Amino acid sequence: MIKVKNLSFSYKQNPQVLSDIQLEFDQRSTAIIGQNGAGKTTFVKLLKGLLKPNAGQIVVKGQVIKEQTAAELSRTIGLVFQNPNDQIFKRSVLEEVMFGPLNIKMEKSEAKEKAIEALRLVGLEHQLDINPHDLSLSEKKLLCIASVIAMDTDIIIFDEPTIAQDSNGKEKIRRIIRTLKEKGKLVMTIIHDMDFVAENFERTIVFNQGRVLADGPTREVFSQKQELLRAKVEPPYITQLADKLGIPGTILTIDEFIAKYHSVK
Amino acid sequence: MNKIVVEGLKYKYPLSETLALDNISFSVKEGEFIGIIGRNSAGKSTLCQAIVGLVPHFYKGAYGGKVLVDGLEVKTHSIADISLKAGMVFQNPFTQVTGSKMTVYEEIAFGLENIGVPRTEMINRIDEVLHLFKIEHVKDHNPFDLSGGQMQRMAIASIIAMKPEIILLDEPTSQLDPGGSEEVFQAVQSLKNQGITILMAEHKMEKVAQYCDKVLLLESGKVVDYDTPEVVFSRNDLDVFGVTAPVYTKVCQALGVKKKGADTYPVTLKEAEAALKEMRR
Amino acid sequence: MKSISLYVNRNSFVHDVDPITKLIYIAFAILVPIIVPSFTISFICVGISLVLLAFAKVLRKTVPVFSFVFLVLITVVIIQGLFKPENETVLFQLGPITMYQEGLLFALTITLRVLTIVSAFMILVLTTKPSELVESLVRKGMSPSIGYMIVSVFQIIPEMMAAVSTITDAQRARGMETEGSFFVRFKAFLPLMGPVVLGALINTKERAMALEVRGFNSQVQKTYLYEEKTYAYSRLIRALLLLAIAGALVWRILS
């Protein structure tokens, strides 16, 4: 769905934030991990057309994105930012979620339909008339997710969706990602919670100092101990425990652990 | 000796209908490290703020019961007085920067200037905390130019320089990357080694289990449990309170592996490793 | 992080002079030409300021400010020279345009006034850290809260600008066109204000709490990290400046 060729970027005269990135994205749900400052957010901003590359090319669904504005791209790529307070513009939950669909010239009735569907997915369908700012922070984050889902783009990018979520909130996000995947959408997420990555993403990309350090099926990436160490990424807790016990292979979930633990014993 | 005593604390924010803190009682001994857990809006932040006096002095609202911080009653003392006993570090590293100082060095001095620490001692204290939290190399940088982890360590350093005997940390790592959180946890560990009493609200249960002596579980402003991490995380009704046990505890629970000679499950990597190896033999 | 302060860090005796003395100099440079309305005095004042700026090695930094000021002043000269009601004496004629002496002299007075003020202020602004200025005022008895407000603006405005660019990105990400004609930009501007103001309010509340727990409202006598800046000849300079102002007043009353 997305092809990235020789992509490089720097802010004005500063040192390069991204250098020579080559990536291709298919439908697999993808986690982007790495330290802050590794270039993750810059990379998704480039995909979304919010920044323009210094060199290289990004092709989204066969189209080079250089000529399109970010607003035009929003029919294809949705991006949920980290801080909800930066991205709430309307006075009611329903209006807020309809804002995006109406901007991309969706019919009003269709926009409303999509908005309600998206709100149902995040569990806010009973709060249509509430002022978004009266929601709790974790609900606001879910609202922002719904606002982007309602635009029904083929590609959806989340920036740190699990921050400030308790275990119920995380469970909701897990369900949302699964549902989007079932609908055939490409879900891409910048995230720091490694156990969440291990359980929910098919593919993992490790960024380090503006380069792709590792890329592949999540299990494969979490078995590359040297690379993870270099990127200062701690493997999932469950993987660490399995390693300590000498369970072969790379364990990603509690269920896998339990199954393997018995077979090894 | 009890450093903090909370007795029947009730509190309602102005304009709110419900109690944010509902009859809370507990006490903390000198040098203990307490983890405060619970779902979002269970009252964790409010409780932290009630100990440093932001509740009720900053917010106003309805207040009942008693909070004693090192013998000082919070209700009858100003936040500035309490700040000499108990300091607080907040979630967002950006909004804790005063914005009135040009360098990290000056930023740390801010609190010391306010409480009237003489110059020579001020300089000694600043140098000490810069070293303790490993931020000497950025002492002349603008505070806003630091990374999240550095900024949060600067915030802790600014509080510790005021030499409180108690420190409260409200989800200090929720907005940091794994490297940054680890830096902060290690900084907090070094405070424990100095005998400072610590209370920390936190969602990362593996970290709570690893560092805390006791865990305070809150739900709708009430105390559900206050015990060792092993006891609290071995409960089988945690999901009712919007909390999950550390991964290590979940695995051991599923396998029915308890700590050797105890009725509780392991809560840290080390304990889980030991217990699971023991089972295999 | 960009700061909106214009302070230029150089080594010079002008930088070493304490902020209060610089404030007195500003008073001198503004008051004396008003009290003694002579072109010579005004020229001397501007001259002193320029020499001081040169000593401070910041003369080049004044170019953009002076260019802006000149742009404004030229329009004043033209308008007054051509249209001032008191205009009688024709100075010269260029086709249909007639320039009068009265207007031109009046414009020249204004120009000199503005230049004395701007150049004197520039000495303060370019060679003094805002925090240093405020700190010396707080020592002189200004409320620390007001002092804090003034200094924090220099850092918090750039922070707000950064917030504006994040919010604009969020608008564009949701399909709102923010690039293009004036109308498009204007339409995008209004919804921007909500999150900017809200974000500022939330930050202000959080920051206020963070200040409180660092003893901001402590009743204890405040101390300072830095010793008060004192310049060896401060007293002499201040005395001379005040004497000059007093002298000008005496001259005015007597004549």
PDB file of C-alpha atoms in Angstrom, chain C residues 196-206:
ATOM      1  CA  VAL C 196      -4.676  26.820  21.621  1.00  0.00           C
ATOM      2  CA  VAL C 197      -6.523  28.672  24.376  1.00  0.00           C
ATOM      3  CA  LEU C 198      -7.615  25.472  26.082  1.00  0.00           C
ATOM      4  CA  GLY C 199      -4.105  24.050  25.966  1.00  0.00           C
ATOM      5  CA  ALA C 200      -2.723  27.279  27.410  1.00  0.00           C
ATOM      6  CA  LEU C 201      -5.263  27.184  30.239  1.00  0.00           C
ATOM      7  CA  ILE C 202      -4.484  23.570  31.106  1.00  0.00           C
ATOM      8  CA  ASN C 203      -0.756  24.280  31.028  1.00  0.00           C
ATOM      9  CA  THR C 204      -1.217  27.356  33.177  1.00  0.00           C
ATOM     10  CA  LYS C 205      -3.070  25.364  35.819  1.00  0.00           C
ATOM     11  CA  GLU C 206      -0.481  22.587  35.848  1.00  0.00           C
TER      12      GLU C 206
END
